[in-house]
């Protein structure tokens, strides 16, 4: 990846709706160069897709939480299968350190969150859990 590729990605991070022509104008290269670069970045997996990022105002009643799980050894695969079946579980990360899994959960209210947490806590292989309810977002640079 060279400087032009990094500049294309930086512009698209700021506004993924930029047209090929606008990217070419801003970077002072031919439109065909931008098109070829984007095709290569997509083909090699550098750009995995283009998406819509909703702000907090899009669903203000959505309650978000992070759940830290410590699990029994060799139960991760079975737990991941069960976690996939819970629609409120949006993301699961493996971690290093004192916990094994970090879950991001979104629920419409505290009652549903409580039910989801009970369901996760009752799963075979879950040793302990800690829940952190998100109050507000102060910085969000995620793409």
XYZ file of N, CA, C and O in Angstrom:
572
model
N 0.855 -1.162 0.000
C 0.000 0.000 0.000
C 0.906 1.232 0.000
O 1.785 1.357 0.855
N 0.670 2.112 -0.916
C 1.489 3.315 -1.016
C 0.718 4.537 -0.497
O -0.396 4.418 0.023
N 1.331 5.700 -0.660
C 0.749 6.939 -0.152
C -0.612 7.237 -0.773
O -1.543 7.674 -0.092
N -0.767 6.991 -2.082
C -2.049 7.241 -2.743
C -3.140 6.356 -2.149
O -4.247 6.825 -1.861
N -2.839 5.081 -1.941
C -3.821 4.174 -1.325
C -4.225 4.682 0.057
O -5.405 4.703 0.405
N -3.245 5.089 0.852
C -3.549 5.593 2.206
C -4.408 6.861 2.137
O -5.317 7.041 2.942
N -4.131 7.718 1.164
C -4.928 8.939 1.014
C -6.362 8.628 0.575
O -7.308 9.263 1.039
N -6.515 7.667 -0.316
C -7.858 7.248 -0.741
C -8.642 6.739 0.466
O -9.793 7.131 0.703
N -8.013 5.883 1.246
C -8.677 5.309 2.422
C -9.023 6.401 3.427
O -10.116 6.409 4.001
N -8.124 7.350 3.635
C -8.394 8.441 4.580
C -9.604 9.259 4.145
O -10.470 9.596 4.963
N -9.689 9.571 2.857
C -10.836 10.332 2.367
C -12.132 9.537 2.496
O -13.173 10.087 2.880
N -12.073 8.248 2.189
C -13.274 7.421 2.295
C -13.686 7.197 3.740
O -14.876 7.052 4.027
N -12.735 7.166 4.659
C -13.084 7.062 6.078
C -13.879 8.276 6.513
O -14.805 8.175 7.315
N -13.502 9.432 6.007
C -14.200 10.666 6.368
C -15.566 10.743 5.702
O -16.521 11.243 6.299
N -15.676 10.241 4.466
C -16.940 10.287 3.734
C -16.937 9.193 2.676
O -16.404 9.371 1.577
N -17.531 8.052 2.989
C -17.544 6.906 2.078
C -18.416 7.148 0.853
O -18.414 6.343 -0.075
N -19.145 8.256 0.833
C -20.009 8.548 -0.308
C -19.308 9.356 -1.398
O -19.914 9.681 -2.415
N -18.038 9.669 -1.206
C -17.327 10.443 -2.231
C -17.301 9.688 -3.552
O -17.022 8.495 -3.587
N -17.571 10.401 -4.616
C -17.557 9.788 -5.945
C -16.120 9.591 -6.416
O -15.181 10.197 -5.894
N -15.967 8.739 -7.433
C -14.650 8.544 -8.031
C -14.098 9.871 -8.545
O -12.917 10.178 -8.366
N -14.956 10.658 -9.173
C -14.523 11.943 -9.721
C -14.038 12.876 -8.617
O -13.013 13.556 -8.772
N -14.747 12.918 -7.502
C -14.349 13.801 -6.396
C -13.039 13.312 -5.777
O -12.160 14.135 -5.464
N -12.894 12.004 -5.586
C -11.636 11.469 -5.067
C -10.480 11.856 -5.993
O -9.423 12.288 -5.534
N -10.691 11.701 -7.299
C -9.650 12.023 -8.275
C -9.280 13.503 -8.209
O -8.094 13.856 -8.228
N -10.275 14.371 -8.106
C -10.016 15.812 -8.021
C -9.211 16.154 -6.766
O -8.232 16.895 -6.825
N -9.630 15.618 -5.647
C -8.956 15.939 -4.382
C -7.528 15.406 -4.333
O -6.661 16.010 -3.710
N -7.310 14.256 -4.974
C -5.973 13.654 -4.935
C -5.136 13.997 -6.169
O -3.995 13.556 -6.287
N -5.750 14.746 -7.106
C -5.058 15.214 -8.299
C -4.486 14.071 -9.142
O -3.325 14.088 -9.556
N -5.336 13.069 -9.366
C -4.999 11.943 -10.246
C -6.197 11.665 -11.150
O -7.291 12.195 -10.931
N -5.997 10.818 -12.133
C -7.075 10.481 -13.059
C -8.137 9.632 -12.370
O -7.835 8.836 -11.467
N -9.371 9.804 -12.823
C -10.484 9.006 -12.300
C -10.211 7.516 -12.490
O -10.501 6.704 -11.622
N -9.642 7.138 -13.621
C -9.342 5.730 -13.895
C -8.305 5.174 -12.912
O -8.357 3.998 -12.547
N -7.398 6.035 -12.457
C -6.415 5.611 -11.453
C -7.118 5.286 -10.141
O -6.844 4.259 -9.513
N -8.042 6.146 -9.735
C -8.804 5.908 -8.501
C -9.616 4.623 -8.624
O -9.624 3.790 -7.714
N -10.266 4.445 -9.767
C -11.082 3.252 -9.968
C -10.229 1.990 -9.887
O -10.598 1.026 -9.223
N -9.072 2.001 -10.523
C -8.181 0.827 -10.493
C -7.674 0.567 -9.075
O -7.611 -0.590 -8.628
N -7.323 1.637 -8.366
C -6.835 1.476 -6.989
C -7.926 0.910 -6.087
O -7.667 0.007 -5.284
N -9.139 1.421 -6.212
C -10.239 0.917 -5.388
C -10.523 -0.550 -5.692
O -10.743 -1.348 -4.770
N -10.513 -0.914 -6.959
C -10.737 -2.320 -7.319
C -9.669 -3.215 -6.697
O -9.973 -4.275 -6.152
N -8.408 -2.770 -6.735
C -7.328 -3.560 -6.143
C -7.476 -3.644 -4.627
O -7.333 -4.722 -4.029
N -7.799 -2.518 -3.979
C -7.978 -2.522 -2.531
C -9.161 -3.393 -2.109
O -9.130 -4.015 -1.039
N -10.192 -3.450 -2.924
C -11.330 -4.323 -2.640
C -10.953 -5.783 -2.877
O -11.265 -6.659 -2.064
N -10.269 -6.055 -3.992
C -9.895 -7.439 -4.329
C -8.937 -8.048 -3.311
O -9.029 -9.240 -3.002
N -7.999 -7.238 -2.786
C -7.037 -7.806 -1.836
C -7.539 -7.773 -0.388
O -6.830 -8.170 0.525
N -8.776 -7.298 -0.186
C -9.384 -7.334 1.139
C -9.064 -6.148 2.023
O -9.522 -6.085 3.169
N -8.297 -5.178 1.519
C -8.014 -3.992 2.316
C -9.305 -3.223 2.585
O -9.560 -2.795 3.708
N -10.118 -3.066 1.551
C -11.453 -2.491 1.720
C -12.437 -3.651 1.679
O -12.584 -4.321 0.658
N -13.091 -3.887 2.821
C -14.008 -5.022 2.931
C -15.428 -4.657 2.522
O -16.252 -5.537 2.305
N -15.726 -3.379 2.422
C -17.071 -2.970 2.039
C -17.319 -1.534 2.414
O -16.475 -0.863 3.006
N -18.484 -1.061 2.056
C -18.918 0.302 2.340
C -20.221 0.176 3.105
O -21.084 -0.614 2.744
N -20.356 0.941 4.166
C -21.514 0.745 5.013
C -22.035 2.074 5.563
O -21.367 3.099 5.475
N -23.179 1.999 6.141
C -23.803 3.137 6.794
C -23.494 3.043 8.287
O -23.655 1.992 8.898
N -23.049 4.131 8.872
C -22.772 4.171 10.312
C -23.825 5.054 10.960
O -23.891 6.250 10.688
N -24.660 4.461 11.791
C -25.728 5.198 12.453
C -25.202 5.902 13.694
O -24.391 5.349 14.434
N -25.702 7.088 13.930
C -25.382 7.813 15.147
C -26.316 7.410 16.268
O -27.291 6.669 16.068
N -26.037 7.899 17.461
C -26.869 7.553 18.618
C -28.302 8.014 18.447
O -29.217 7.416 18.980
N -28.515 9.069 17.691
C -29.857 9.588 17.484
C -30.740 8.681 16.658
O -31.968 8.811 16.676
N -30.159 7.744 15.916
C -30.940 6.845 15.066
C -31.791 5.890 15.897
O -32.868 5.497 15.475
N -31.310 5.512 17.060
C -32.053 4.612 17.943
C -31.750 5.006 19.389
O -31.016 4.313 20.090
N -32.293 6.127 19.840
C -31.935 6.655 21.159
C -32.369 5.770 22.327
O -31.850 5.915 23.422
N -33.297 4.876 22.102
C -33.773 4.025 23.194
C -33.004 2.712 23.299
O -33.388 1.839 24.061
N -31.960 2.571 22.542
C -31.172 1.342 22.556
C -30.156 1.400 23.695
O -29.386 2.343 23.806
N -30.174 0.389 24.527
C -29.263 0.279 25.659
C -28.096 -0.607 25.241
O -28.312 -1.726 24.756
N -26.890 -0.123 25.410
C -25.713 -0.897 25.027
C -24.912 -1.264 26.274
O -24.850 -0.499 27.233
N -24.297 -2.446 26.208
C -23.478 -2.911 27.322
C -22.318 -3.742 26.798
O -22.390 -4.332 25.718
N -21.255 -3.755 27.584
C -20.122 -4.639 27.336
C -20.147 -5.678 28.443
O -20.361 -5.351 29.614
N -19.948 -6.931 28.060
C -19.917 -8.018 29.028
C -18.565 -8.696 28.924
O -18.131 -9.078 27.832
N -17.888 -8.808 30.063
C -16.600 -9.483 30.137
C -16.828 -10.876 30.690
O -17.407 -11.027 31.765
N -16.397 -11.895 29.926
C -16.613 -13.282 30.355
C -15.292 -13.993 30.625
O -14.355 -13.893 29.835
N -15.265 -14.707 31.729
C -14.200 -15.671 31.994
C -14.839 -17.041 31.808
O -15.907 -17.308 32.373
N -14.218 -17.853 30.964
C -14.829 -19.139 30.627
C -13.919 -20.295 31.008
O -12.714 -20.120 31.226
N -14.514 -21.466 31.094
C -13.760 -22.679 31.374
C -12.915 -23.037 30.150
O -13.338 -22.799 29.018
N -11.739 -23.592 30.372
C -10.902 -23.983 29.234
C -11.642 -24.933 28.288
O -12.449 -25.751 28.711
N -11.383 -24.792 27.032
C -11.900 -25.649 25.956
C -13.424 -25.574 25.770
O -14.019 -26.482 25.211
N -14.067 -24.517 26.254
C -15.516 -24.375 26.032
C -15.842 -23.245 25.060
O -17.015 -22.988 24.790
N -14.814 -22.585 24.537
C -15.043 -21.403 23.706
C -15.887 -21.700 22.471
O -16.829 -20.964 22.169
N -15.595 -22.762 21.745
C -16.337 -23.060 20.510
C -17.822 -23.265 20.790
O -18.675 -22.706 20.084
N -18.143 -24.031 21.821
C -19.547 -24.281 22.159
C -20.231 -22.994 22.624
O -21.388 -22.730 22.259
N -19.533 -22.187 23.401
C -20.106 -20.923 23.859
C -20.365 -19.977 22.695
O -21.411 -19.332 22.638
N -19.430 -19.899 21.752
C -19.621 -19.025 20.598
C -20.840 -19.442 19.787
O -21.600 -18.592 19.311
N -21.060 -20.725 19.657
C -22.244 -21.223 18.949
C -23.513 -20.760 19.648
O -24.455 -20.290 19.001
N -23.545 -20.870 20.969
C -24.732 -20.436 21.718
C -24.897 -18.923 21.683
O -26.015 -18.414 21.583
N -23.798 -18.185 21.766
C -23.874 -16.719 21.737
C -24.386 -16.213 20.389
O -25.103 -15.220 20.330
N -24.071 -16.907 19.313
C -24.556 -16.522 17.982
C -26.080 -16.570 17.902
O -26.685 -15.851 17.118
N -26.689 -17.395 18.710
C -28.152 -17.543 18.674
C -28.873 -16.443 19.448
O -30.101 -16.352 19.390
N -28.156 -15.595 20.160
C -28.762 -14.503 20.930
C -28.655 -13.241 20.089
O -27.564 -12.684 19.907
N -29.761 -12.757 19.589
C -29.745 -11.629 18.650
C -29.212 -10.340 19.271
O -28.690 -9.480 18.562
N -29.308 -10.191 20.568
C -28.816 -8.982 21.226
C -27.289 -8.911 21.287
O -26.717 -7.851 21.506
N -26.632 -10.047 21.100
C -25.168 -10.074 21.088
C -24.712 -9.616 19.704
O -24.905 -10.319 18.714
N -24.135 -8.409 19.644
C -23.724 -7.838 18.359
C -22.318 -8.248 17.957
O -22.050 -8.468 16.776
N -21.401 -8.319 18.913
C -20.007 -8.649 18.626
C -19.440 -9.456 19.780
O -19.810 -9.243 20.933
N -18.494 -10.335 19.442
C -17.748 -11.072 20.460
C -16.275 -11.014 20.071
O -15.920 -11.324 18.937
N -15.440 -10.602 21.019
C -14.002 -10.528 20.805
C -13.308 -11.479 21.771
O -13.712 -11.592 22.930
N -12.257 -12.149 21.313
C -11.374 -12.851 22.243
C -10.378 -11.819 22.746
O -10.065 -10.844 22.053
N -9.908 -12.012 23.972
C -9.019 -11.026 24.578
C -7.831 -11.701 25.242
O -7.834 -12.913 25.472
N -6.842 -10.901 25.554
C -5.754 -11.366 26.406
C -5.959 -10.692 27.757
O -6.606 -9.656 27.852
N -5.441 -11.272 28.793
C -5.609 -10.661 30.113
C -6.514 -11.475 31.005
O -6.661 -12.682 30.845
N -7.186 -10.794 31.916
C -7.949 -11.490 32.955
C -9.272 -12.059 32.477
O -9.865 -12.892 33.157
N -9.793 -11.615 31.331
C -11.035 -12.170 30.795
C -10.757 -12.846 29.466
O -9.758 -12.556 28.799
N -11.653 -13.749 29.081
C -11.465 -14.517 27.850
C -12.235 -13.941 26.673
O -11.743 -13.954 25.545
N -13.450 -13.469 26.920
C -14.292 -12.939 25.848
C -14.862 -11.581 26.250
O -15.207 -11.367 27.410
N -14.976 -10.697 25.259
C -15.625 -9.404 25.446
C -16.812 -9.373 24.501
O -16.648 -9.573 23.304
N -18.008 -9.175 25.050
C -19.232 -9.156 24.249
C -19.777 -7.739 24.187
O -19.753 -7.030 25.198
N -20.259 -7.329 23.036
C -20.996 -6.083 22.912
C -22.453 -6.445 22.689
O -22.779 -7.207 21.787
N -23.307 -5.888 23.539
C -24.728 -6.236 23.547
C -25.554 -4.973 23.357
O -25.194 -3.903 23.861
N -26.666 -5.091 22.634
C -27.613 -3.984 22.484
C -29.011 -4.510 22.768
O -29.433 -5.525 22.211
N -29.725 -3.832 23.652
C -31.073 -4.247 24.063
C -32.000 -3.033 24.068
O -31.548 -1.905 24.248
N -33.297 -3.267 23.933
C -34.239 -2.142 23.945
C -34.455 -1.541 25.331
O -34.849 -0.388 25.447
N -34.198 -2.333 26.396
C -34.436 -1.828 27.753
C -33.687 -2.687 28.769
O -33.089 -3.705 28.420
N -33.741 -2.275 30.032
C -33.005 -2.988 31.070
C -33.574 -4.373 31.360
O -32.839 -5.274 31.754
N -34.877 -4.541 31.161
C -35.475 -5.854 31.402
C -34.906 -6.893 30.428
O -34.561 -8.008 30.828
N -34.821 -6.519 29.163
C -34.265 -7.451 28.164
C -32.787 -7.680 28.452
O -32.297 -8.805 28.375
N -32.065 -6.619 28.806
C -30.644 -6.775 29.146
C -30.484 -7.758 30.299
O -29.625 -8.640 30.256
N -31.302 -7.624 31.318
C -31.237 -8.528 32.462
C -31.474 -9.975 32.041
O -30.771 -10.887 32.469
N -32.452 -10.196 31.164
C -32.739 -11.548 30.672
C -31.559 -12.109 29.878
O -31.186 -13.275 30.038
N -30.971 -11.272 29.027
C -29.834 -11.712 28.220
C -28.645 -12.048 29.122
O -27.976 -13.077 28.935
N -28.392 -11.216 30.108
C -27.283 -11.480 31.032
C -27.511 -12.768 31.814
O -26.574 -13.550 32.020
N -28.754 -13.019 32.237
C -29.070 -14.275 32.927
C -28.842 -15.468 32.007
O -28.301 -16.497 32.420
N -29.259 -15.326 30.750
C -29.097 -16.399 29.773
C -27.614 -16.705 29.546
O -27.209 -17.867 29.520
N -26.810 -15.670 29.414
C -25.371 -15.868 29.198
C -24.721 -16.460 30.443
O -23.935 -17.405 30.358
N -25.068 -15.934 31.611
C -24.488 -16.425 32.855
C -24.809 -17.876 33.147
O -24.034 -18.568 33.807
N -25.945 -18.361 32.631
C -26.358 -19.744 32.864
C -25.726 -20.736 31.890
O -25.889 -21.941 32.052
N -25.007 -20.252 30.893
C -24.416 -21.142 29.894
C -23.313 -21.991 30.517
O -22.500 -21.500 31.307
N -23.302 -23.250 30.136
C -22.251 -24.161 30.580
C -20.909 -23.651 30.064
O -20.773 -23.341 28.881
N -19.957 -23.526 30.954
C -18.631 -23.068 30.572
C -18.336 -21.638 30.974
O -17.190 -21.205 30.957
N -19.382 -20.864 31.341
C -19.159 -19.498 31.797
C -18.769 -19.554 33.267
O -19.537 -20.010 34.109
N -17.567 -19.113 33.550
C -17.066 -19.127 34.930
C -17.502 -17.875 35.679
O -17.965 -17.949 36.815
N -17.361 -16.702 35.037
C -17.807 -15.459 35.664
C -18.067 -14.416 34.586
O -17.593 -14.546 33.456
N -18.841 -13.395 34.952
C -19.126 -12.308 34.018
C -19.163 -10.983 34.762
O -19.429 -10.936 35.961
N -18.878 -9.931 34.010
C -18.971 -8.570 34.528
C -19.625 -7.731 33.439
O -19.230 -7.803 32.274
N -20.624 -6.955 33.808
C -21.378 -6.160 32.842
C -21.098 -4.677 33.039
O -21.059 -4.193 34.170
N -20.925 -3.984 31.930
C -20.687 -2.551 31.946
C -21.695 -1.903 31.016
O -21.669 -2.124 29.806
N -22.607 -1.108 31.560
C -23.613 -0.436 30.737
C -23.004 0.853 30.191
O -22.420 1.633 30.930
N -23.127 1.065 28.896
C -22.602 2.263 28.251
C -23.535 3.432 28.549
O -24.736 3.355 28.274
N -23.000 4.503 29.086
C -23.805 5.679 29.400
C -23.820 6.673 28.245
O -24.865 7.144 27.853
N -22.646 7.000 27.725
C -22.558 7.908 26.593
C -21.266 7.648 25.831
O -20.332 7.080 26.386
N -21.229 8.067 24.579
C -20.044 7.920 23.748
C -19.331 9.266 23.719
O -19.921 10.260 23.289
N -18.102 9.294 24.144
C -17.327 10.528 24.169
C -16.438 10.662 22.935
O -16.229 11.761 22.448
N -15.884 9.549 22.457
C -15.053 9.522 21.249
C -15.440 8.284 20.458
O -15.564 7.202 21.019
N -15.644 8.442 19.163
C -15.971 7.296 18.303
C -15.265 7.473 16.965
O -15.703 8.205 16.111
N -14.135 6.796 16.826
C -13.376 6.838 15.577
C -13.509 5.548 14.802
O -12.842 5.364 13.794
N -14.346 4.658 15.279
C -14.521 3.371 14.609
C -15.068 3.583 13.205
O -15.884 4.475 12.972
N -14.608 2.753 12.304
C -15.060 2.846 10.919
C -16.237 1.934 10.738
O -16.341 0.890 11.284
